Amino acid sequence: QPANPMPPVTATASPPYGSTFWDQWVRYFVTRNPNFNSLSLDPQNPGQWQSRIVELTGIQDANKTDLSAFQAKGGKILMAHGMGDALVSTRATQQYWARIRGAMGGSRVDSFARYYEIPGYDHAVSSVFNAAWDSLTTLENWVEKGAAPANQVVADTAGVPGRTRPLCDYPAFPRYSGSGDVNAAASFSCATQ
């Protein structure tokens, strides 16, 4: 039996995400020691690491809902979540989006942020619908030219390469019109029901 059962991350394989995340978070964030055995840190009783974990939780907490300072500096957000994500539930992101809108007001949030849910897309990659779109250019155009995102299209690079869908502002989703090519965004509209 190996002394450390954590499988290594290699160029061609990696262990389950949760164990990799814990291992690297403990070694590189909590202890700042790449040789630290992450399995020796008890998350329920972290002992000497308690204060560092509390500090990191405060820094890494993504639940802040008042994004006024970010907005005041001209910041823009494009947030997308795959509906096939088995690691992070879209419900958590929907709730966070609702809290932001509740804290800042819907029209104010709409002036600097967009949230999209993409059917079939997984956590980071997907074999069903691997959504790709030029989000960087979209963001640059919004920040630098004041051109808010509109009529965006995502393209599948894995399941059916070249298949496209409209990228819909949440809570809207792509709905097939009933006719036309099922692999073309033009055959879909953004619907809420």
PDB file of C-alpha atoms in Angstrom:
ATOM      1  CA  GLN A   1       0.000   0.000   0.000  1.00  0.00           C
ATOM      2  CA  PRO A   2       1.424   3.406  -0.940  1.00  0.00           C
ATOM      3  CA  ALA A   3       2.225   5.900   1.817  1.00  0.00           C
ATOM      4  CA  ASN A   4       0.122   8.498   0.023  1.00  0.00           C
ATOM      5  CA  PRO A   5      -2.829   7.143  -1.983  1.00  0.00           C
ATOM      6  CA  MET A   6      -3.396  10.452  -3.818  1.00  0.00           C
ATOM      7  CA  PRO A   7      -2.863   9.657  -7.524  1.00  0.00           C
ATOM      8  CA  PRO A   8      -0.592  12.150  -9.255  1.00  0.00           C
ATOM      9  CA  VAL A   9      -1.855  14.598 -11.857  1.00  0.00           C
ATOM     10  CA  THR A  10      -0.089  13.836 -15.136  1.00  0.00           C
ATOM     11  CA  ALA A  11      -0.308  15.064 -18.737  1.00  0.00           C
ATOM     12  CA  THR A  12      -2.752  12.276 -19.587  1.00  0.00           C
ATOM     13  CA  ALA A  13      -4.606  11.481 -16.361  1.00  0.00           C
ATOM     14  CA  SER A  14      -5.720  12.960 -13.106  1.00  0.00           C
ATOM     15  CA  PRO A  15      -7.593  11.792 -10.003  1.00  0.00           C
ATOM     16  CA  PRO A  16     -11.148  12.947  -9.297  1.00  0.00           C
ATOM     17  CA  TYR A  17     -11.438  16.733  -9.142  1.00  0.00           C
ATOM     18  CA  GLY A  18     -12.374  16.914  -5.459  1.00  0.00           C
ATOM     19  CA  SER A  19      -9.269  15.120  -4.267  1.00  0.00           C
ATOM     20  CA  THR A  20      -7.017  17.115  -6.606  1.00  0.00           C
ATOM     21  CA  PHE A  21      -8.551  20.389  -5.440  1.00  0.00           C
ATOM     22  CA  TRP A  22      -8.142  19.499  -1.751  1.00  0.00           C
ATOM     23  CA  ASP A  23      -4.569  18.307  -2.242  1.00  0.00           C
ATOM     24  CA  GLN A  24      -3.422  21.389  -4.126  1.00  0.00           C
ATOM     25  CA  TRP A  25      -5.380  23.849  -1.989  1.00  0.00           C
ATOM     26  CA  VAL A  26      -3.814  22.455   1.198  1.00  0.00           C
ATOM     27  CA  ARG A  27      -0.292  22.291  -0.222  1.00  0.00           C
ATOM     28  CA  TYR A  28      -0.161  25.569  -2.144  1.00  0.00           C
ATOM     29  CA  PHE A  29      -2.663  27.830  -0.365  1.00  0.00           C
ATOM     30  CA  VAL A  30      -3.035  26.690   3.238  1.00  0.00           C
ATOM     31  CA  THR A  31       0.433  25.445   4.146  1.00  0.00           C
ATOM     32  CA  ARG A  32       2.362  27.022   1.238  1.00  0.00           C
ATOM     33  CA  ASN A  33       4.467  23.880   1.249  1.00  0.00           C
ATOM     34  CA  PRO A  34       4.420  21.785  -1.960  1.00  0.00           C
ATOM     35  CA  ASN A  35       5.785  18.804  -0.010  1.00  0.00           C
ATOM     36  CA  PHE A  36       3.045  18.864   2.648  1.00  0.00           C
ATOM     37  CA  ASN A  37       0.946  15.678   2.888  1.00  0.00           C
ATOM     38  CA  SER A  38      -2.569  17.028   2.397  1.00  0.00           C
ATOM     39  CA  LEU A  39      -4.075  13.869   3.850  1.00  0.00           C
ATOM     40  CA  SER A  40      -2.541  14.714   7.222  1.00  0.00           C
ATOM     41  CA  LEU A  41      -4.711  17.846   7.569  1.00  0.00           C
ATOM     42  CA  ASP A  42      -8.049  17.050   9.192  1.00  0.00           C
ATOM     43  CA  PRO A  43     -10.586  19.521   7.745  1.00  0.00           C
ATOM     44  CA  GLN A  44     -12.813  19.262  10.831  1.00  0.00           C
ATOM     45  CA  ASN A  45      -9.923  19.808  13.242  1.00  0.00           C
ATOM     46  CA  PRO A  46      -7.252  21.740  11.323  1.00  0.00           C
ATOM     47  CA  GLY A  47      -5.268  22.671  14.430  1.00  0.00           C
ATOM     48  CA  GLN A  48      -2.469  25.116  13.605  1.00  0.00           C
ATOM     49  CA  TRP A  49      -3.967  25.729  10.145  1.00  0.00           C
ATOM     50  CA  GLN A  50      -7.332  27.014  11.449  1.00  0.00           C
ATOM     51  CA  SER A  51      -6.479  30.722  11.211  1.00  0.00           C
ATOM     52  CA  ARG A  52      -5.019  30.358   7.701  1.00  0.00           C
ATOM     53  CA  ILE A  53      -8.148  28.518   6.506  1.00  0.00           C
ATOM     54  CA  VAL A  54     -10.353  31.263   7.985  1.00  0.00           C
ATOM     55  CA  GLU A  55      -8.214  33.906   6.252  1.00  0.00           C
ATOM     56  CA  LEU A  56      -8.401  32.096   2.896  1.00  0.00           C
ATOM     57  CA  THR A  57     -12.143  31.584   3.229  1.00  0.00           C
ATOM     58  CA  GLY A  58     -12.576  35.344   3.584  1.00  0.00           C
ATOM     59  CA  ILE A  59     -10.440  36.023   0.509  1.00  0.00           C
ATOM     60  CA  GLN A  60     -11.837  33.248  -1.669  1.00  0.00           C
ATOM     61  CA  ASP A  61     -15.496  33.587  -0.708  1.00  0.00           C
ATOM     62  CA  ALA A  62     -17.434  34.210  -3.920  1.00  0.00           C
ATOM     63  CA  ASN A  63     -20.647  35.171  -2.168  1.00  0.00           C
ATOM     64  CA  LYS A  64     -20.190  38.940  -2.040  1.00  0.00           C
ATOM     65  CA  THR A  65     -23.273  40.545  -3.548  1.00  0.00           C
ATOM     66  CA  ASP A  66     -22.379  44.236  -3.486  1.00  0.00           C
ATOM     67  CA  LEU A  67     -20.178  44.623  -6.541  1.00  0.00           C
ATOM     68  CA  SER A  68     -20.432  48.431  -6.536  1.00  0.00           C
ATOM     69  CA  ALA A  69     -16.681  49.034  -6.285  1.00  0.00           C
ATOM     70  CA  PHE A  70     -16.062  46.713  -9.242  1.00  0.00           C
ATOM     71  CA  GLN A  71     -18.800  48.401 -11.272  1.00  0.00           C
ATOM     72  CA  ALA A  72     -17.542  51.893 -10.373  1.00  0.00           C
ATOM     73  CA  LYS A  73     -14.171  51.070 -11.923  1.00  0.00           C
ATOM     74  CA  GLY A  74     -15.869  50.082 -15.188  1.00  0.00           C
ATOM     75  CA  GLY A  75     -15.814  46.347 -14.530  1.00  0.00           C
ATOM     76  CA  LYS A  76     -17.988  44.017 -16.578  1.00  0.00           C
ATOM     77  CA  ILE A  77     -18.864  40.370 -15.902  1.00  0.00           C
ATOM     78  CA  LEU A  78     -19.765  37.582 -18.313  1.00  0.00           C
ATOM     79  CA  MET A  79     -20.746  34.581 -16.221  1.00  0.00           C
ATOM     80  CA  ALA A  80     -21.616  31.262 -17.886  1.00  0.00           C
ATOM     81  CA  HIS A  81     -22.574  27.967 -16.272  1.00  0.00           C
ATOM     82  CA  GLY A  82     -23.045  24.633 -17.996  1.00  0.00           C
ATOM     83  CA  MET A  83     -26.347  22.969 -17.202  1.00  0.00           C
ATOM     84  CA  GLY A  84     -24.605  19.596 -17.405  1.00  0.00           C
ATOM     85  CA  ASP A  85     -22.144  20.585 -14.653  1.00  0.00           C
ATOM     86  CA  ALA A  86     -21.947  17.710 -12.183  1.00  0.00           C
ATOM     87  CA  LEU A  87     -19.456  19.516  -9.907  1.00  0.00           C
ATOM     88  CA  VAL A  88     -21.234  22.823  -9.222  1.00  0.00           C
ATOM     89  CA  SER A  89     -25.003  23.041  -9.366  1.00  0.00           C
ATOM     90  CA  THR A  90     -26.577  25.700 -11.572  1.00  0.00           C
ATOM     91  CA  ARG A  91     -28.949  26.275  -8.670  1.00  0.00           C
ATOM     92  CA  ALA A  92     -26.076  27.687  -6.616  1.00  0.00           C
ATOM     93  CA  THR A  93     -25.204  30.109  -9.411  1.00  0.00           C
ATOM     94  CA  GLN A  94     -28.871  31.017  -9.927  1.00  0.00           C
ATOM     95  CA  GLN A  95     -29.148  31.799  -6.217  1.00  0.00           C
ATOM     96  CA  TYR A  96     -25.977  33.890  -6.284  1.00  0.00           C
ATOM     97  CA  TRP A  97     -27.261  35.779  -9.357  1.00  0.00           C
ATOM     98  CA  ALA A  98     -30.561  36.437  -7.581  1.00  0.00           C
ATOM     99  CA  ARG A  99     -28.715  37.702  -4.479  1.00  0.00           C
ATOM    100  CA  ILE A 100     -26.615  40.108  -6.578  1.00  0.00           C
ATOM    101  CA  ARG A 101     -29.748  41.430  -8.296  1.00  0.00           C
ATOM    102  CA  GLY A 102     -31.531  41.692  -4.951  1.00  0.00           C
ATOM    103  CA  ALA A 103     -28.655  43.606  -3.364  1.00  0.00           C
ATOM    104  CA  MET A 104     -27.945  45.972  -6.264  1.00  0.00           C
ATOM    105  CA  GLY A 105     -31.172  46.040  -8.286  1.00  0.00           C
ATOM    106  CA  GLY A 106     -31.807  44.273 -11.577  1.00  0.00           C
ATOM    107  CA  SER A 107     -31.324  47.216 -13.939  1.00  0.00           C
ATOM    108  CA  ARG A 108     -28.070  48.215 -12.263  1.00  0.00           C
ATOM    109  CA  VAL A 109     -26.722  44.655 -12.511  1.00  0.00           C
ATOM    110  CA  ASP A 110     -27.805  44.466 -16.160  1.00  0.00           C
ATOM    111  CA  SER A 111     -25.607  47.490 -16.859  1.00  0.00           C
ATOM    112  CA  PHE A 112     -22.421  45.552 -16.051  1.00  0.00           C
ATOM    113  CA  ALA A 113     -23.128  41.820 -15.787  1.00  0.00           C
ATOM    114  CA  ARG A 114     -24.634  38.954 -17.766  1.00  0.00           C
ATOM    115  CA  TYR A 115     -25.367  35.386 -16.702  1.00  0.00           C
ATOM    116  CA  TYR A 116     -25.895  32.542 -19.175  1.00  0.00           C
ATOM    117  CA  GLU A 117     -26.795  28.898 -18.657  1.00  0.00           C
ATOM    118  CA  ILE A 118     -25.662  26.616 -21.455  1.00  0.00           C
ATOM    119  CA  PRO A 119     -27.632  23.365 -21.975  1.00  0.00           C
ATOM    120  CA  GLY A 120     -25.455  20.266 -22.307  1.00  0.00           C
ATOM    121  CA  TYR A 121     -22.262  22.027 -21.254  1.00  0.00           C
ATOM    122  CA  ASP A 122     -20.336  20.470 -18.361  1.00  0.00           C
ATOM    123  CA  HIS A 123     -18.049  22.041 -15.741  1.00  0.00           C
ATOM    124  CA  ALA A 124     -15.120  23.023 -17.959  1.00  0.00           C
ATOM    125  CA  VAL A 125     -15.316  20.716 -20.948  1.00  0.00           C
ATOM    126  CA  SER A 126     -18.025  18.459 -22.266  1.00  0.00           C
ATOM    127  CA  SER A 127     -18.469  15.642 -24.738  1.00  0.00           C
ATOM    128  CA  VAL A 128     -22.193  16.432 -25.123  1.00  0.00           C
ATOM    129  CA  PHE A 129     -22.005  20.145 -25.997  1.00  0.00           C
ATOM    130  CA  ASN A 130     -18.610  21.753 -25.539  1.00  0.00           C
ATOM    131  CA  ALA A 131     -19.591  25.405 -25.776  1.00  0.00           C
ATOM    132  CA  ALA A 132     -17.117  27.831 -27.280  1.00  0.00           C
ATOM    133  CA  TRP A 133     -17.596  31.531 -27.924  1.00  0.00           C
ATOM    134  CA  ASP A 134     -15.296  34.509 -28.113  1.00  0.00           C
ATOM    135  CA  SER A 135     -16.089  35.799 -24.648  1.00  0.00           C
ATOM    136  CA  LEU A 136     -12.884  37.842 -24.482  1.00  0.00           C
ATOM    137  CA  THR A 137     -13.788  39.930 -27.543  1.00  0.00           C
ATOM    138  CA  THR A 138     -17.343  40.268 -26.224  1.00  0.00           C
ATOM    139  CA  LEU A 139     -15.984  41.510 -22.896  1.00  0.00           C
ATOM    140  CA  GLU A 140     -13.461  43.851 -24.549  1.00  0.00           C
ATOM    141  CA  ASN A 141     -16.176  45.364 -26.752  1.00  0.00           C
ATOM    142  CA  TRP A 142     -18.379  45.926 -23.725  1.00  0.00           C
ATOM    143  CA  VAL A 143     -15.640  47.489 -21.594  1.00  0.00           C
ATOM    144  CA  GLU A 144     -13.775  49.452 -24.261  1.00  0.00           C
ATOM    145  CA  LYS A 145     -16.542  50.345 -26.737  1.00  0.00           C
ATOM    146  CA  GLY A 146     -19.671  50.263 -24.588  1.00  0.00           C
ATOM    147  CA  ALA A 147     -21.196  47.546 -26.810  1.00  0.00           C
ATOM    148  CA  ALA A 148     -23.290  45.390 -24.470  1.00  0.00           C
ATOM    149  CA  PRO A 149     -23.415  41.687 -25.408  1.00  0.00           C
ATOM    150  CA  ALA A 150     -26.251  40.895 -27.814  1.00  0.00           C
ATOM    151  CA  ASN A 151     -27.216  37.979 -30.068  1.00  0.00           C
ATOM    152  CA  GLN A 152     -24.255  35.827 -29.080  1.00  0.00           C
ATOM    153  CA  VAL A 153     -23.854  32.295 -30.371  1.00  0.00           C
ATOM    154  CA  VAL A 154     -21.953  29.388 -28.835  1.00  0.00           C
ATOM    155  CA  ALA A 155     -20.500  26.642 -31.003  1.00  0.00           C
ATOM    156  CA  ASP A 156     -20.064  22.986 -30.078  1.00  0.00           C
ATOM    157  CA  THR A 157     -16.507  21.715 -30.464  1.00  0.00           C
ATOM    158  CA  ALA A 158     -17.049  18.116 -29.311  1.00  0.00           C
ATOM    159  CA  GLY A 159     -20.533  16.542 -29.332  1.00  0.00           C
ATOM    160  CA  VAL A 160     -21.538  17.694 -32.827  1.00  0.00           C
ATOM    161  CA  PRO A 161     -18.683  19.941 -33.954  1.00  0.00           C
ATOM    162  CA  GLY A 162     -20.044  23.088 -35.570  1.00  0.00           C
ATOM    163  CA  ARG A 163     -23.488  22.825 -33.936  1.00  0.00           C
ATOM    164  CA  THR A 164     -24.539  26.244 -32.648  1.00  0.00           C
ATOM    165  CA  ARG A 165     -26.996  27.629 -30.108  1.00  0.00           C
ATOM    166  CA  PRO A 166     -27.960  31.143 -29.089  1.00  0.00           C
ATOM    167  CA  LEU A 167     -26.442  32.293 -25.804  1.00  0.00           C
ATOM    168  CA  CYS A 168     -29.439  33.478 -23.802  1.00  0.00           C
ATOM    169  CA  ASP A 169     -29.536  35.909 -20.869  1.00  0.00           C
ATOM    170  CA  TYR A 170     -30.695  33.954 -17.817  1.00  0.00           C
ATOM    171  CA  PRO A 171     -33.460  32.944 -17.144  1.00  0.00           C
ATOM    172  CA  ALA A 172     -34.010  32.517 -20.894  1.00  0.00           C
ATOM    173  CA  PHE A 173     -32.814  29.349 -22.641  1.00  0.00           C
ATOM    174  CA  PRO A 174     -32.538  28.213 -26.292  1.00  0.00           C
ATOM    175  CA  ARG A 175     -35.877  26.817 -27.501  1.00  0.00           C
ATOM    176  CA  TYR A 176     -36.194  25.052 -30.852  1.00  0.00           C
ATOM    177  CA  SER A 177     -38.636  26.874 -33.142  1.00  0.00           C
ATOM    178  CA  GLY A 178     -40.071  23.629 -34.495  1.00  0.00           C
ATOM    179  CA  SER A 179     -38.541  23.875 -37.934  1.00  0.00           C
ATOM    180  CA  GLY A 180     -35.125  24.294 -39.452  1.00  0.00           C
ATOM    181  CA  ASP A 181     -31.749  22.700 -38.829  1.00  0.00           C
ATOM    182  CA  VAL A 182     -31.558  21.390 -35.249  1.00  0.00           C
ATOM    183  CA  ASN A 183     -27.823  22.082 -35.308  1.00  0.00           C
ATOM    184  CA  ALA A 184     -28.156  25.787 -36.202  1.00  0.00           C
ATOM    185  CA  ALA A 185     -28.651  28.636 -33.736  1.00  0.00           C
ATOM    186  CA  ALA A 186     -30.978  30.300 -36.256  1.00  0.00           C
ATOM    187  CA  SER A 187     -33.542  27.540 -35.565  1.00  0.00           C
ATOM    188  CA  PHE A 188     -33.726  28.541 -31.886  1.00  0.00           C
ATOM    189  CA  SER A 189     -34.926  31.541 -29.935  1.00  0.00           C
ATOM    190  CA  CYS A 190     -34.326  32.599 -26.358  1.00  0.00           C
ATOM    191  CA  ALA A 191     -37.428  31.695 -24.345  1.00  0.00           C
ATOM    192  CA  THR A 192     -38.410  31.801 -20.703  1.00  0.00           C
ATOM    193  CA  GLN A 193     -41.143  29.132 -20.910  1.00  0.00           C
TER     194      GLN A 193
END
